[in-house]
Coordinates of C-alpha atoms and ligand atoms in Angstrom, one line a residue:
X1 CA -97.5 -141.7 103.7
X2 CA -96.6 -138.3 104.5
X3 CA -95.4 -139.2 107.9
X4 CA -93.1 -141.5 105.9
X5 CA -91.6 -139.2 103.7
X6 CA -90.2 -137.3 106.7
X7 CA -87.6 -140.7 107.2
X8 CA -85.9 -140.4 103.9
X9 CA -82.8 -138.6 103.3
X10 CA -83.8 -135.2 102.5
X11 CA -80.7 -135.1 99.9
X12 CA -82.2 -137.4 97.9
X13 CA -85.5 -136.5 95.5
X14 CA -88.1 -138.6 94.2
X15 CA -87.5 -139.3 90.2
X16 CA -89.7 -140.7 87.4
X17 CA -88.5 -142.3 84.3
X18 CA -90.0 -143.9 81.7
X19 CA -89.0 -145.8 78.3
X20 CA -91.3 -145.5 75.6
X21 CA -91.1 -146.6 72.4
X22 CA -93.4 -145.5 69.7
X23 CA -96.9 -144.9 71.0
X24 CA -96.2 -147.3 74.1
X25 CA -94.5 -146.9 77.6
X26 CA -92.9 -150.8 78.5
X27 CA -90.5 -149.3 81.5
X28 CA -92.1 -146.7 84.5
X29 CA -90.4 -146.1 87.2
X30 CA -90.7 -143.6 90.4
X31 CA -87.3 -144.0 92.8
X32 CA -84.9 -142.2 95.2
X33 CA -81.4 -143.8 95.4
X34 CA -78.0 -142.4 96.8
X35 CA -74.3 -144.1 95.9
X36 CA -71.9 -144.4 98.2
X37 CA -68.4 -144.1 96.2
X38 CA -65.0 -145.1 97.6
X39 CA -62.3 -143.3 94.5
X40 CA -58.6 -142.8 95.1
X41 CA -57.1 -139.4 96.3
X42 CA -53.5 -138.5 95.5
X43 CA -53.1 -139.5 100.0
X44 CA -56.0 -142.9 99.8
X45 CA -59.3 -143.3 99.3
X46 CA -62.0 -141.4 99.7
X47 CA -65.9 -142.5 100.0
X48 CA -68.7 -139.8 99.1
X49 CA -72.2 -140.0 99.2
X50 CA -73.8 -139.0 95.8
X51 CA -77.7 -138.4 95.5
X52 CA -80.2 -139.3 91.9
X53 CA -80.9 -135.5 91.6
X54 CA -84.1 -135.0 90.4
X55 CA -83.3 -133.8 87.2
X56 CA -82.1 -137.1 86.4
X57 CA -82.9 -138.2 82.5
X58 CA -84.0 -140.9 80.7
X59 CA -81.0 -141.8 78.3
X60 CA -81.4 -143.0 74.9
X61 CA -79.5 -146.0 75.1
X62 CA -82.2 -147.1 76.8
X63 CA -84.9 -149.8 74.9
X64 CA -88.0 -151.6 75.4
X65 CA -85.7 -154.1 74.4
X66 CA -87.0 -157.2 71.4
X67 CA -85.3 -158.8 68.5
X68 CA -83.2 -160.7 71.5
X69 CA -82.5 -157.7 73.5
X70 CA -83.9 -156.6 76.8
X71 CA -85.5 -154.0 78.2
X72 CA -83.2 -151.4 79.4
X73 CA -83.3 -148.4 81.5
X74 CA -80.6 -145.8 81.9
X75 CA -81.0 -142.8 83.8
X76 CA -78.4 -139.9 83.1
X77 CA -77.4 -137.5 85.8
X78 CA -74.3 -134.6 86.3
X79 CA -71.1 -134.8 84.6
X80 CA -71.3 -137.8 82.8
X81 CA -73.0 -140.4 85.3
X82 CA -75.2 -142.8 84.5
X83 CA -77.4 -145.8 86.4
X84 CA -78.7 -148.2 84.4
X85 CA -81.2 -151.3 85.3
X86 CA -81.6 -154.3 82.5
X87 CA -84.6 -156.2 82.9
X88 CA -85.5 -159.7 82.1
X89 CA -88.6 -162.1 82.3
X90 CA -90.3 -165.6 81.9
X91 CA -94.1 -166.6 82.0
X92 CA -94.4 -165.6 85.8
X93 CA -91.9 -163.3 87.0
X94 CA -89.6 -160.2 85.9
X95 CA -86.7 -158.8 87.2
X96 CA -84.2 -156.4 87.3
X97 CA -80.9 -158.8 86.0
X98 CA -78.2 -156.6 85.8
X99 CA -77.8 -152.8 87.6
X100 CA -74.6 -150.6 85.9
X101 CA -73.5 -147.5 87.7
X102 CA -71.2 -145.2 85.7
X103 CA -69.4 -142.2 87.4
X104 CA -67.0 -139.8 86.4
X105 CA -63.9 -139.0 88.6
X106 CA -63.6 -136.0 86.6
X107 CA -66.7 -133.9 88.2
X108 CA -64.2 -132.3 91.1
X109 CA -67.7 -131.5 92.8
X110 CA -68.5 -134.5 93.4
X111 CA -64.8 -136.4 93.4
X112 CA -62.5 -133.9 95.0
X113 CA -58.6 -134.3 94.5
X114 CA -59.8 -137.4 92.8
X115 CA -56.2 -138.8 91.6
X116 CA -58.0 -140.0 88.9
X117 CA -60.1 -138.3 85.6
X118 CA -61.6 -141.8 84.7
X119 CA -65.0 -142.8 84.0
X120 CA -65.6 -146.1 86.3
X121 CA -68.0 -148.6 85.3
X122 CA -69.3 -150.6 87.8
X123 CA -72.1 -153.9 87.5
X124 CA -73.7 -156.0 89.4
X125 CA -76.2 -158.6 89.0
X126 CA -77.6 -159.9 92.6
X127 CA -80.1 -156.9 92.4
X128 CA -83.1 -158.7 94.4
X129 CA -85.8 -156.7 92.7
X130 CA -88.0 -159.4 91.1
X131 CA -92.1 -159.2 90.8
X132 CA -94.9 -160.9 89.3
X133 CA -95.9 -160.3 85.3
X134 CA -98.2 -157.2 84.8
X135 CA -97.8 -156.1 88.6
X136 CA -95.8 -153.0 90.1
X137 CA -93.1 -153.9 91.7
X138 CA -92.8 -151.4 95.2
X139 CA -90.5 -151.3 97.6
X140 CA -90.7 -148.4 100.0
X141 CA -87.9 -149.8 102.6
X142 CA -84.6 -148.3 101.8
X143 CA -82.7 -151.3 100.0
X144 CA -78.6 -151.5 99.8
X145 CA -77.3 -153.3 96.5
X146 CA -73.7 -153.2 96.3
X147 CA -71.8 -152.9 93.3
X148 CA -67.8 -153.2 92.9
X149 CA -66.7 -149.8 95.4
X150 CA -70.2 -148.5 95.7
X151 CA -73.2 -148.8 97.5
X152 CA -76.3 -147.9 95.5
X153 CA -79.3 -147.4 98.4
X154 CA -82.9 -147.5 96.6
X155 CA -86.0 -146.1 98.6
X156 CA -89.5 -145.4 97.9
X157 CA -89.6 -147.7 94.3
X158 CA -92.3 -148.4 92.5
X159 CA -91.8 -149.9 89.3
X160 CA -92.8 -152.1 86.3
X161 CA -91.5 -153.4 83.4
X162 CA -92.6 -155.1 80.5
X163 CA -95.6 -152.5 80.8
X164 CA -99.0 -153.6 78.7
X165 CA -100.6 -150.1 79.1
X166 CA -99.1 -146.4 79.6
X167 CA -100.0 -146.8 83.5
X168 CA -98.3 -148.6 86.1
X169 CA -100.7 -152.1 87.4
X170 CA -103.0 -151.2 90.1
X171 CA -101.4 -155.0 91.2
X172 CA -98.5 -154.6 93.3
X173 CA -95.4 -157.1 94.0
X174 CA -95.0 -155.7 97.7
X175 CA -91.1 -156.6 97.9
X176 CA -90.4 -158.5 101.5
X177 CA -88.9 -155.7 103.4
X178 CA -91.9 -154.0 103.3
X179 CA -94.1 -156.8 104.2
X180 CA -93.3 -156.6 107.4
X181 CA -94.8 -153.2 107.7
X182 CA -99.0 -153.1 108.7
X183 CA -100.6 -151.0 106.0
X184 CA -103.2 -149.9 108.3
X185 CA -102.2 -147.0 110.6
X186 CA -102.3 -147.7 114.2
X187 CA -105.6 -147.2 116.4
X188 CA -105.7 -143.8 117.9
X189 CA -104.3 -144.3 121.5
X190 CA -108.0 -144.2 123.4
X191 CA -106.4 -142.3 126.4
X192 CA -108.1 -138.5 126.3
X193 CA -105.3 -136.7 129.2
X194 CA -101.5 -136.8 128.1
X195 CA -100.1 -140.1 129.1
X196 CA -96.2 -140.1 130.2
X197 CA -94.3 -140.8 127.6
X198 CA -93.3 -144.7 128.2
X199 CA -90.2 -145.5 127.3
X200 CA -89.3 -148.8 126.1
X201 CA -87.6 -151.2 128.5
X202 CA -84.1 -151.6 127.2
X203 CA -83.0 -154.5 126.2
X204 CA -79.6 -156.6 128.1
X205 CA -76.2 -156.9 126.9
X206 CA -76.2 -157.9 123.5
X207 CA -74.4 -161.4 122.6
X208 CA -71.3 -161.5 120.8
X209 CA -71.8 -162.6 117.0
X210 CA -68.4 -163.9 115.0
X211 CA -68.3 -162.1 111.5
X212 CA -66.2 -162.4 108.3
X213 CA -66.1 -161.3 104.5
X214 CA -64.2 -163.5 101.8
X215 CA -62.5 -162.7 98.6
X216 CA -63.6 -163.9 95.6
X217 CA -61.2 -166.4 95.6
X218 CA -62.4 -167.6 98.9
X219 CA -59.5 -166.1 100.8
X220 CA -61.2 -164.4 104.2
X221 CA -60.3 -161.0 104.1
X222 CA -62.1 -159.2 106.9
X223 CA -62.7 -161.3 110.2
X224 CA -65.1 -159.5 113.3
X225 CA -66.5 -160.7 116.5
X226 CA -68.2 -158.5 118.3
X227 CA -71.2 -157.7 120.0
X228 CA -73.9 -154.8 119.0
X229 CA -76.5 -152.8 120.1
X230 CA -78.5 -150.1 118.1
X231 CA -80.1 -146.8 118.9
X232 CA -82.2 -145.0 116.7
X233 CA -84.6 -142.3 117.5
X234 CA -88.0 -142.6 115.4
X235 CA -91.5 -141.9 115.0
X236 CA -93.1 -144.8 117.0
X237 CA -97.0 -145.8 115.4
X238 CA -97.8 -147.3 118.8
X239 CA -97.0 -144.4 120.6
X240 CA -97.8 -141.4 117.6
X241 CA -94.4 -140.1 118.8
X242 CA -90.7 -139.7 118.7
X243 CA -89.1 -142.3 120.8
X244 CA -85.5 -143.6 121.3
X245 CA -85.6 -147.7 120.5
X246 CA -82.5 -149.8 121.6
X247 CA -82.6 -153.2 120.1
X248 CA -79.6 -155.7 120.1
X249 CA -78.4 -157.2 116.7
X250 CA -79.4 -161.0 116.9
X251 CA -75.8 -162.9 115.8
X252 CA -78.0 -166.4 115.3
X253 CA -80.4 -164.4 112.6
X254 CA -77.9 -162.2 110.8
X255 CA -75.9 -162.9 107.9
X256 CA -72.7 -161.1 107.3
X257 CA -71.4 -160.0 103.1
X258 CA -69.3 -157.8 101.7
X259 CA -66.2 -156.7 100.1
X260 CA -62.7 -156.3 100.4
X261 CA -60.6 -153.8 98.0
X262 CA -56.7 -152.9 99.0
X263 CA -57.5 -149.7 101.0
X264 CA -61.2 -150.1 101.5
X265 CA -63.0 -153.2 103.1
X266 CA -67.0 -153.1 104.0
X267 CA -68.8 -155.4 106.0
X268 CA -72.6 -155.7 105.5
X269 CA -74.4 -157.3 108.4
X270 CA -78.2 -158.2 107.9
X271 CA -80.4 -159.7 110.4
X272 CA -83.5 -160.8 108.4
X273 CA -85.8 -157.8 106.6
X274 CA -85.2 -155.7 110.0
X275 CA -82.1 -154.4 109.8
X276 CA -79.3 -153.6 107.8
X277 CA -75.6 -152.3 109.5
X278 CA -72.6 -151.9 106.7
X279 CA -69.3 -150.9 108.1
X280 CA -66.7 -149.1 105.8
X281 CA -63.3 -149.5 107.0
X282 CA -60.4 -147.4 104.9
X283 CA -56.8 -147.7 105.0
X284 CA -54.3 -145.2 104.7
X285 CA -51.5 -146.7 102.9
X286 CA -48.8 -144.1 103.5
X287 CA -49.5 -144.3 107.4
X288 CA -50.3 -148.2 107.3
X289 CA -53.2 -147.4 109.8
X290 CA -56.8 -147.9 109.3
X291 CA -59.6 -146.8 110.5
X292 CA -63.6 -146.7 110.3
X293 CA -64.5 -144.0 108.3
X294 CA -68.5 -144.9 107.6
X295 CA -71.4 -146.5 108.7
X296 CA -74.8 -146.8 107.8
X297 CA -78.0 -148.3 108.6
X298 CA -81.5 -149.4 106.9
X299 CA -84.1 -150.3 110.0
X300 CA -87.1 -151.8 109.6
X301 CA -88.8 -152.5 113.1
X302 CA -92.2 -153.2 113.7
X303 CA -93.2 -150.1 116.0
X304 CA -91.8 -147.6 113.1
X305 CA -93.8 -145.8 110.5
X306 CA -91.5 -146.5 107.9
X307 CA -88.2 -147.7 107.1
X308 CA -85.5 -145.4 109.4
X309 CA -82.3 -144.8 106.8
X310 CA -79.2 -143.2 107.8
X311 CA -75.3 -143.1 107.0
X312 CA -72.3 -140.7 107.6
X313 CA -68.7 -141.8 105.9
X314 CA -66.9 -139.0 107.5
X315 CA -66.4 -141.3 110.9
X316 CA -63.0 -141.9 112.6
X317 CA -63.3 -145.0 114.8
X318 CA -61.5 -148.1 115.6
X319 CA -58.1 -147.4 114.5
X320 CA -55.8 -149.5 114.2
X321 CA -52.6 -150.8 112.3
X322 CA -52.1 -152.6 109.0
X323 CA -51.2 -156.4 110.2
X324 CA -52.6 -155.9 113.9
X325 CA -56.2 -156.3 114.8
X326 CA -58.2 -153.8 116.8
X327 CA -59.7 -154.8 120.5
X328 CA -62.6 -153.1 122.3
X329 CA -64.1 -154.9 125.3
X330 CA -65.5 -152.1 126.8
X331 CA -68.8 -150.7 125.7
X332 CA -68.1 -148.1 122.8
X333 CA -70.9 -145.3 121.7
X334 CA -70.2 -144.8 117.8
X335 CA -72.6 -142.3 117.3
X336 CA -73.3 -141.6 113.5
X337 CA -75.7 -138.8 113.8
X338 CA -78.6 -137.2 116.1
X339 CA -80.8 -140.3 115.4
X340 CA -78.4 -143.2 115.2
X341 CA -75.6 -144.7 117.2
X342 CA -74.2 -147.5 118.0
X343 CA -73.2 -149.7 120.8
X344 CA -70.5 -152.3 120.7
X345 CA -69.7 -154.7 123.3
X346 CA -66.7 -157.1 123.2
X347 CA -65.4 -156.1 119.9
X348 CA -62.5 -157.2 117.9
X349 CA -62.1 -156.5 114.0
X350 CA -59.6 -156.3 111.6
X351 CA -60.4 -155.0 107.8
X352 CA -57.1 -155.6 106.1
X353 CA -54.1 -157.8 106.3
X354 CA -55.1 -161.3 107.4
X355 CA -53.2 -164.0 106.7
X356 CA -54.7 -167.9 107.1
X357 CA -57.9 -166.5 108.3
X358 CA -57.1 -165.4 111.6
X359 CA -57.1 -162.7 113.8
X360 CA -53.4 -160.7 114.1
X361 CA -52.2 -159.7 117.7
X362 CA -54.6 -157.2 119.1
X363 CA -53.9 -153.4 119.8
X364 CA -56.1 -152.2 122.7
X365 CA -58.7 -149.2 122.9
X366 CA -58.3 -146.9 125.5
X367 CA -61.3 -147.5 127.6
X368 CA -59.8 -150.9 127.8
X369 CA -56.5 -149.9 128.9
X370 CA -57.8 -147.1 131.1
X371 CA -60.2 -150.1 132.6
X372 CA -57.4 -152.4 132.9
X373 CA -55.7 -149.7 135.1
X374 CA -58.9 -150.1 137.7
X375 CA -58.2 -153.9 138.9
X376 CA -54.2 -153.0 138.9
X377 CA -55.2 -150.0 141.5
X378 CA -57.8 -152.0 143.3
X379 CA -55.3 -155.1 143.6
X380 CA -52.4 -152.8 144.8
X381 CA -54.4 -151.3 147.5
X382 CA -55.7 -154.6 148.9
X383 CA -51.9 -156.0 148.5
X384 CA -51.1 -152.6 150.5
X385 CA -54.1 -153.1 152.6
X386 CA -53.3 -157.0 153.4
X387 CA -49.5 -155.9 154.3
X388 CA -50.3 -153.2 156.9
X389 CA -52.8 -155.9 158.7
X390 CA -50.0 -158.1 158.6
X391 CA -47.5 -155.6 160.2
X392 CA -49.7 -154.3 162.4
X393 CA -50.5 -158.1 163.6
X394 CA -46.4 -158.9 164.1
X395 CA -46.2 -155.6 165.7
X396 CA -49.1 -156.5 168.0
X397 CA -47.7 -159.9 168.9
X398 CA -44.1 -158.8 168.8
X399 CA -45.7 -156.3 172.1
X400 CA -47.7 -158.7 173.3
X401 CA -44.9 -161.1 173.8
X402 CA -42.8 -158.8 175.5
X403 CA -46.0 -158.1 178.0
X404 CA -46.3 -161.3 179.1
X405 CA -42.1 -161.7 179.2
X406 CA -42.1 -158.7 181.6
X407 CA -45.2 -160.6 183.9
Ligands
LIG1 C1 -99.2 -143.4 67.5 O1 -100.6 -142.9 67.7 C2 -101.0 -142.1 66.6 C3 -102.5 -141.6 67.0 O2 -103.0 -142.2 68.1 C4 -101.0 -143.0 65.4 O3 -101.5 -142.2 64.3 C5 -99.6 -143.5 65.1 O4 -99.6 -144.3 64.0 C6 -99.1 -144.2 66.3 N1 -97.7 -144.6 66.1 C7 -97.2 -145.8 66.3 C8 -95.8 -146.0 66.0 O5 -97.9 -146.7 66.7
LIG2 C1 -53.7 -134.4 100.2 O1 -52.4 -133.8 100.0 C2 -52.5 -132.4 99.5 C3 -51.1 -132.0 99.2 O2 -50.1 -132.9 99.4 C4 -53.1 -131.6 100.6 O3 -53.3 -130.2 100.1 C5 -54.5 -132.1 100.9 O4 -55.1 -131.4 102.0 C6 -54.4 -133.6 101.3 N1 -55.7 -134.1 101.5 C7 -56.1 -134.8 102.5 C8 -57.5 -135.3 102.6 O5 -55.3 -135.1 103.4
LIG3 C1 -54.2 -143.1 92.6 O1 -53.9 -143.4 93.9 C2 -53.9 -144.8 94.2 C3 -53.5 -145.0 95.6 O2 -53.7 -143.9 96.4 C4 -52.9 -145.5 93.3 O3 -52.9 -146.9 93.5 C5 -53.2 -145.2 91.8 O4 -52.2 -145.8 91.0 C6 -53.3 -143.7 91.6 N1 -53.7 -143.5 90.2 C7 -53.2 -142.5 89.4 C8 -53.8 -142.4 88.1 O5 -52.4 -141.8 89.8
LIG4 C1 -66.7 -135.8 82.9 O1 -66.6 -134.6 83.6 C2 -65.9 -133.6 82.9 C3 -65.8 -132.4 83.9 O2 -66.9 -132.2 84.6 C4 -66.5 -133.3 81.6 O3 -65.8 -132.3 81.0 C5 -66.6 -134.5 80.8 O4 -67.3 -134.3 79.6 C6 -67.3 -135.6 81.5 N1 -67.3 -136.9 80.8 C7 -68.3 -137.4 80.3 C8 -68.1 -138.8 79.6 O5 -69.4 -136.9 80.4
LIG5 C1 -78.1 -157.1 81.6 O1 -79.0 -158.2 81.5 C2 -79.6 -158.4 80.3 C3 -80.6 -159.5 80.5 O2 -80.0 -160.7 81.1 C4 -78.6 -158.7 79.2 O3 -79.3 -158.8 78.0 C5 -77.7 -157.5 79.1 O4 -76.7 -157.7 78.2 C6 -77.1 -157.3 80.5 N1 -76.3 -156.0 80.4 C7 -75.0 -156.0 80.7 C8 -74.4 -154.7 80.6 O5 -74.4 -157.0 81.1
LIG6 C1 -89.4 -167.8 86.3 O1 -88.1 -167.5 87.0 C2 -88.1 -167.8 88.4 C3 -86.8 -167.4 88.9 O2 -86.1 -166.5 88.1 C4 -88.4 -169.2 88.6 O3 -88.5 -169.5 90.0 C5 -89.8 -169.6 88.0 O4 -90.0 -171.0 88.1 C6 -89.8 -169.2 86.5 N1 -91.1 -169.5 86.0 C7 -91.3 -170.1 84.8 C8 -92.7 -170.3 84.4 O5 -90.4 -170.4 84.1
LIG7 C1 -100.3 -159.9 81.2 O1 -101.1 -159.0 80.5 C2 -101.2 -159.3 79.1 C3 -102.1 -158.2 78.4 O2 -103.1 -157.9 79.2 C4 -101.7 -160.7 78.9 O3 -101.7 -161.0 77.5 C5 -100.8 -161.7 79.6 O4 -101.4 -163.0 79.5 C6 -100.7 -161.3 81.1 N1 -99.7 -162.2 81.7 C7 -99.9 -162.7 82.9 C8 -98.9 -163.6 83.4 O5 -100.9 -162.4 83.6
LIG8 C1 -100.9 -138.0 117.0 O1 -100.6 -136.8 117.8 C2 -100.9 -135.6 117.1 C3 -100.4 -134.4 117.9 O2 -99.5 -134.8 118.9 C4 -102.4 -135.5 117.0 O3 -102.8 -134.4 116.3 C5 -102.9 -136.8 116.2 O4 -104.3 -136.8 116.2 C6 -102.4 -138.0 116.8 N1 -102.8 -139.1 116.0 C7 -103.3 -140.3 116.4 C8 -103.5 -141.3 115.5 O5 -103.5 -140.4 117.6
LIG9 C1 -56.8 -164.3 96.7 O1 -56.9 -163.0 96.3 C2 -56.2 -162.1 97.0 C3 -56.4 -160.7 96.4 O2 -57.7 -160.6 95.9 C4 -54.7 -162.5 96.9 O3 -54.0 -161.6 97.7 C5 -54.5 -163.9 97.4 O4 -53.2 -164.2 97.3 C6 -55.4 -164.8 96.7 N1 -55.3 -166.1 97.3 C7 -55.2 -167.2 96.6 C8 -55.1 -168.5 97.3 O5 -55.3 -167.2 95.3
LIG10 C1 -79.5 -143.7 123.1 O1 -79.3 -142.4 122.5 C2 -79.8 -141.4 123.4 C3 -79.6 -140.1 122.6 O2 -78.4 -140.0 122.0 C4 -79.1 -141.4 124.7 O3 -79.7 -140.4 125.5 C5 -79.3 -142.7 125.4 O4 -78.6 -142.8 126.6 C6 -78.9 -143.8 124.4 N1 -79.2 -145.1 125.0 C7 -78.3 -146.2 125.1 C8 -78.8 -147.4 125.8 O5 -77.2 -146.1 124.5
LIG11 C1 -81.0 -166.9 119.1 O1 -80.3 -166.6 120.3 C2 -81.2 -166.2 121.3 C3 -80.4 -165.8 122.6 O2 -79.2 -165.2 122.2 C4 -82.2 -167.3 121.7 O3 -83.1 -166.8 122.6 C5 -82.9 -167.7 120.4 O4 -83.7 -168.8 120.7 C6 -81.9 -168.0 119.3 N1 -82.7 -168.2 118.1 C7 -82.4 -169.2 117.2 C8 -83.2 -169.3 116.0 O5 -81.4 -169.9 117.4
LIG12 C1 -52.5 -140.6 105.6 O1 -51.5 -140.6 106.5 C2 -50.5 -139.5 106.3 C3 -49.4 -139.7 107.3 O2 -49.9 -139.9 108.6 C4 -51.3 -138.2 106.4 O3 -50.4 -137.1 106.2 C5 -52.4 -138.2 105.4 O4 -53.1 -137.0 105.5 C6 -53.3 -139.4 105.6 N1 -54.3 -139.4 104.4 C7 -55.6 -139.4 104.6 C8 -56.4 -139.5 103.4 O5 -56.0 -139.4 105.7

């Protein structure tokens, strides 16, 4: 466990909460999470990453819920922000129905040159936290729920509701992302000398995987095709080391979601409980260009220790124009910090302006344009090449002509 803790994102701290009401607790909880907010500037949006400080409060709207209500749990935090989870049950199972984050465009720490002094509520209800009566529900795998422009990331959750005494079950409802973790640590490697460090073999090319993200009207907004390959340094438990793991996204096992706002798209890509890839793409709607301004990732491979959970939104890849689409065939490093970057292969996206679900014409990279350059040398040389063989072979006959004219 305290190997693990070294994979979260030090910004974010560990918080408890609880709801009691009277003698009894009903709601405990013990979380990190982080937002990812995209808010208008005066010159487009913005995306920042926001932390649950630790000094995070329990609010007193929140309840243990009766006389029709549910339980609800509202954690209070800076300038006026708030995250609150409502719970609901039957016979067997309870849940978390509804998450509501609040923010407040007015705390310029947080927001800066936010256009805007508003305070946004945001809700959601496909939450996916749902465990079995009197059990803790724990989930130590970092999990992304999105909700309208932001991105709340959970990590390190346990939590019940519903509570029948002041502690937490010794029962847990392991959620499935971390199922696919072994509880047991690894078997000490029996080798007594140093062994070299082996490196993984590294997987082929990647295959191309065809992407897209509809409105809520059913209208696709976002359209991607392209293949990609991920490399993340970690702690590897078969090894009891830091190693550098490159493992291709699997089109045929992941599932693509997100959301599309006027100047800021994301696409979520998830291939089962392994891995998740979102892609933030922002527009700039005085320049009409576009760009990718973050990316993040939640791994959960079988050879880590725990779940590897990184982003950065202050990226500035793939741009492009508003109405054209942009192309990359060549192999493309995005790197998104020390431990994380990405490899695409065969790319072509476009976040904004589609019209009847279908690619625009495509503008070029300029590794593609640079490698286009390569055959158009290669070809003139062998044109060149074939031509002075050719002159030198009418020259040759030409003389050889004239030899046997003067025999
Ligand atoms: C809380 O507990 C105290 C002592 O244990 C008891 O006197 C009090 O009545 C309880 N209050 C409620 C609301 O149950
Ligand atoms: C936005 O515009 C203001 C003034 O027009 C400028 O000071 C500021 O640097 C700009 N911000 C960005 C992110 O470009
Ligand atoms: C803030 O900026 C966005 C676009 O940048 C614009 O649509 C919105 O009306 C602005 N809001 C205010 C209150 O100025
Ligand atoms: C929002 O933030 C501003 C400035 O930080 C503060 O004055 C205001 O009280 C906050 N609003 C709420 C609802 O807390
Ligand atoms: C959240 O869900 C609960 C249970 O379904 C419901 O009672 C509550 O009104 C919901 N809250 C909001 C803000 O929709
Ligand atoms: C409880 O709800 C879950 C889904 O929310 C459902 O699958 C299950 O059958 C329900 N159990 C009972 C006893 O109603
Ligand atoms: C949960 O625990 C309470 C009190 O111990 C008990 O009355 C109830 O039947 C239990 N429910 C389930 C589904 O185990
Ligand atoms: C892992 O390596 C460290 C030092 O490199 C060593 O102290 C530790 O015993 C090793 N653990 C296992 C399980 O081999
Ligand atoms: C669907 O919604 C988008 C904006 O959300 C709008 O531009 C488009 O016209 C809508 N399409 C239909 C068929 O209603
Ligand atoms: C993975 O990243 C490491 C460190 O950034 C780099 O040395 C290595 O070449 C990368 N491997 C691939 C296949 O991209
Ligand atoms: C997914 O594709 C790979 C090759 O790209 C293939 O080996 C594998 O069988 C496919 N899996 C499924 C479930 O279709
Ligand atoms: C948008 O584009 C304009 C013109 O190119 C530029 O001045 C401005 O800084 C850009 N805004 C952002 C937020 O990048």
């Amino acid at each position: 466990i305290i190997i693990q803790h070294g994979f979260y994102n030090l910004l974010t701290s560990q918080v408890t909460l609880e709801v009691t009401e009277g003698n009894s607790t009903c709601i405990k909880a013990e979380l990190s999470a982080s937002f990812f907010i995209t808010y208008d500037t005066a010159n487009g949006t913005r995306t920042v990453m926001v932390p649950l400080p630790g000094s995070a409060v329990v609010g007193v709207a929140s309840s243990c819920g009766g006389d029709g209500r549910s339980p609800w749990l509202v954690a209070l935090f800076g300038d006026g922000h708030a995250l609150g989870l409502g719970f609901s049950s039957n016979d067997s199972l309870y849940s978390v129905a509804n998450l509501t984050l609040q923010y407040n465009l007015s705390d310029v720490s947080n927001f800066p040159e936010a256009n805007s002094t508003d305070v946004v509520t945001v809700e959601t209800t496909s939450v996916g936290m749902v465990a079995r009566v009197n059990t803790t529900y724990r989930c130590i795998s970092a999990s992304p729920v999105i909700v309208g422009g932001a991105t709340v990331t959970f990590s390190n959750v346990t939590m019940e509701a519903f509570m029948t005494g002041d502690d937490l079950s010794p029962n847990e409802s392991v959620c499935t992302a971390d199922q696919s973790f072994t509880t047991a640590p690894p078997p000490p490697p029996s080798t007594t000398t140093a062994a070299p460090t082996p490196v993984p073999t590294p997987p082929g090319t990647p295959s191309q995987g065809s992407y897209s993200v509809s409105n809520s009207n059913g209208t696709v907004c976002l359209l991607a095709r392209m293949a990609l390959q991920l490399n993340i340094s970690h702690f590897s438990a078969s090894q009891n080391q830091t190693i550098q793991e490159v493992v291709n996204l699997l089109p045929n096992q992941t599932t693509s979601s997100g959301s599309c706002d006027p100047t800021s798209a994301t696409l979520v890509l998830t291939q089962g409980n392994a891995t998740n890839l979102s892609f933030l793409f922002t527009l700039n709607s005085t320049s009409n260009r576009y760009h990718l301004t973050g990316l993040s990732v939640v791994a959960a491979w079988s050879d880590m220790t725990g779940p590897f959970n990184t982003s950065n939104s202050s990226l500035d890849y793939q741009r492009g124009s508003l109405g054209r689409s942009y192309m990359c065939i060549s192999e493309q490093t995005l790197v998104v910090d020390q431990n994380f970057s990405l490899n695409t292969f065969q790319l072509q996206v476009q976040p904004f302006g589609i019209t009847r679900g279908q690619f625009a014409q495509a503008e070029e990279c300029q590794l593609d344009q640079d490698n286009m350059l390569i055959p158009i040398v290669v070809g003139a040389a062998l044109a060149g090449l074939v031509l002075i063989v050719l002159i030198a072979y009418l020259i040759g006959r030409k003389r050889s002509h004239a030899g046997y004219q003067t025999i």
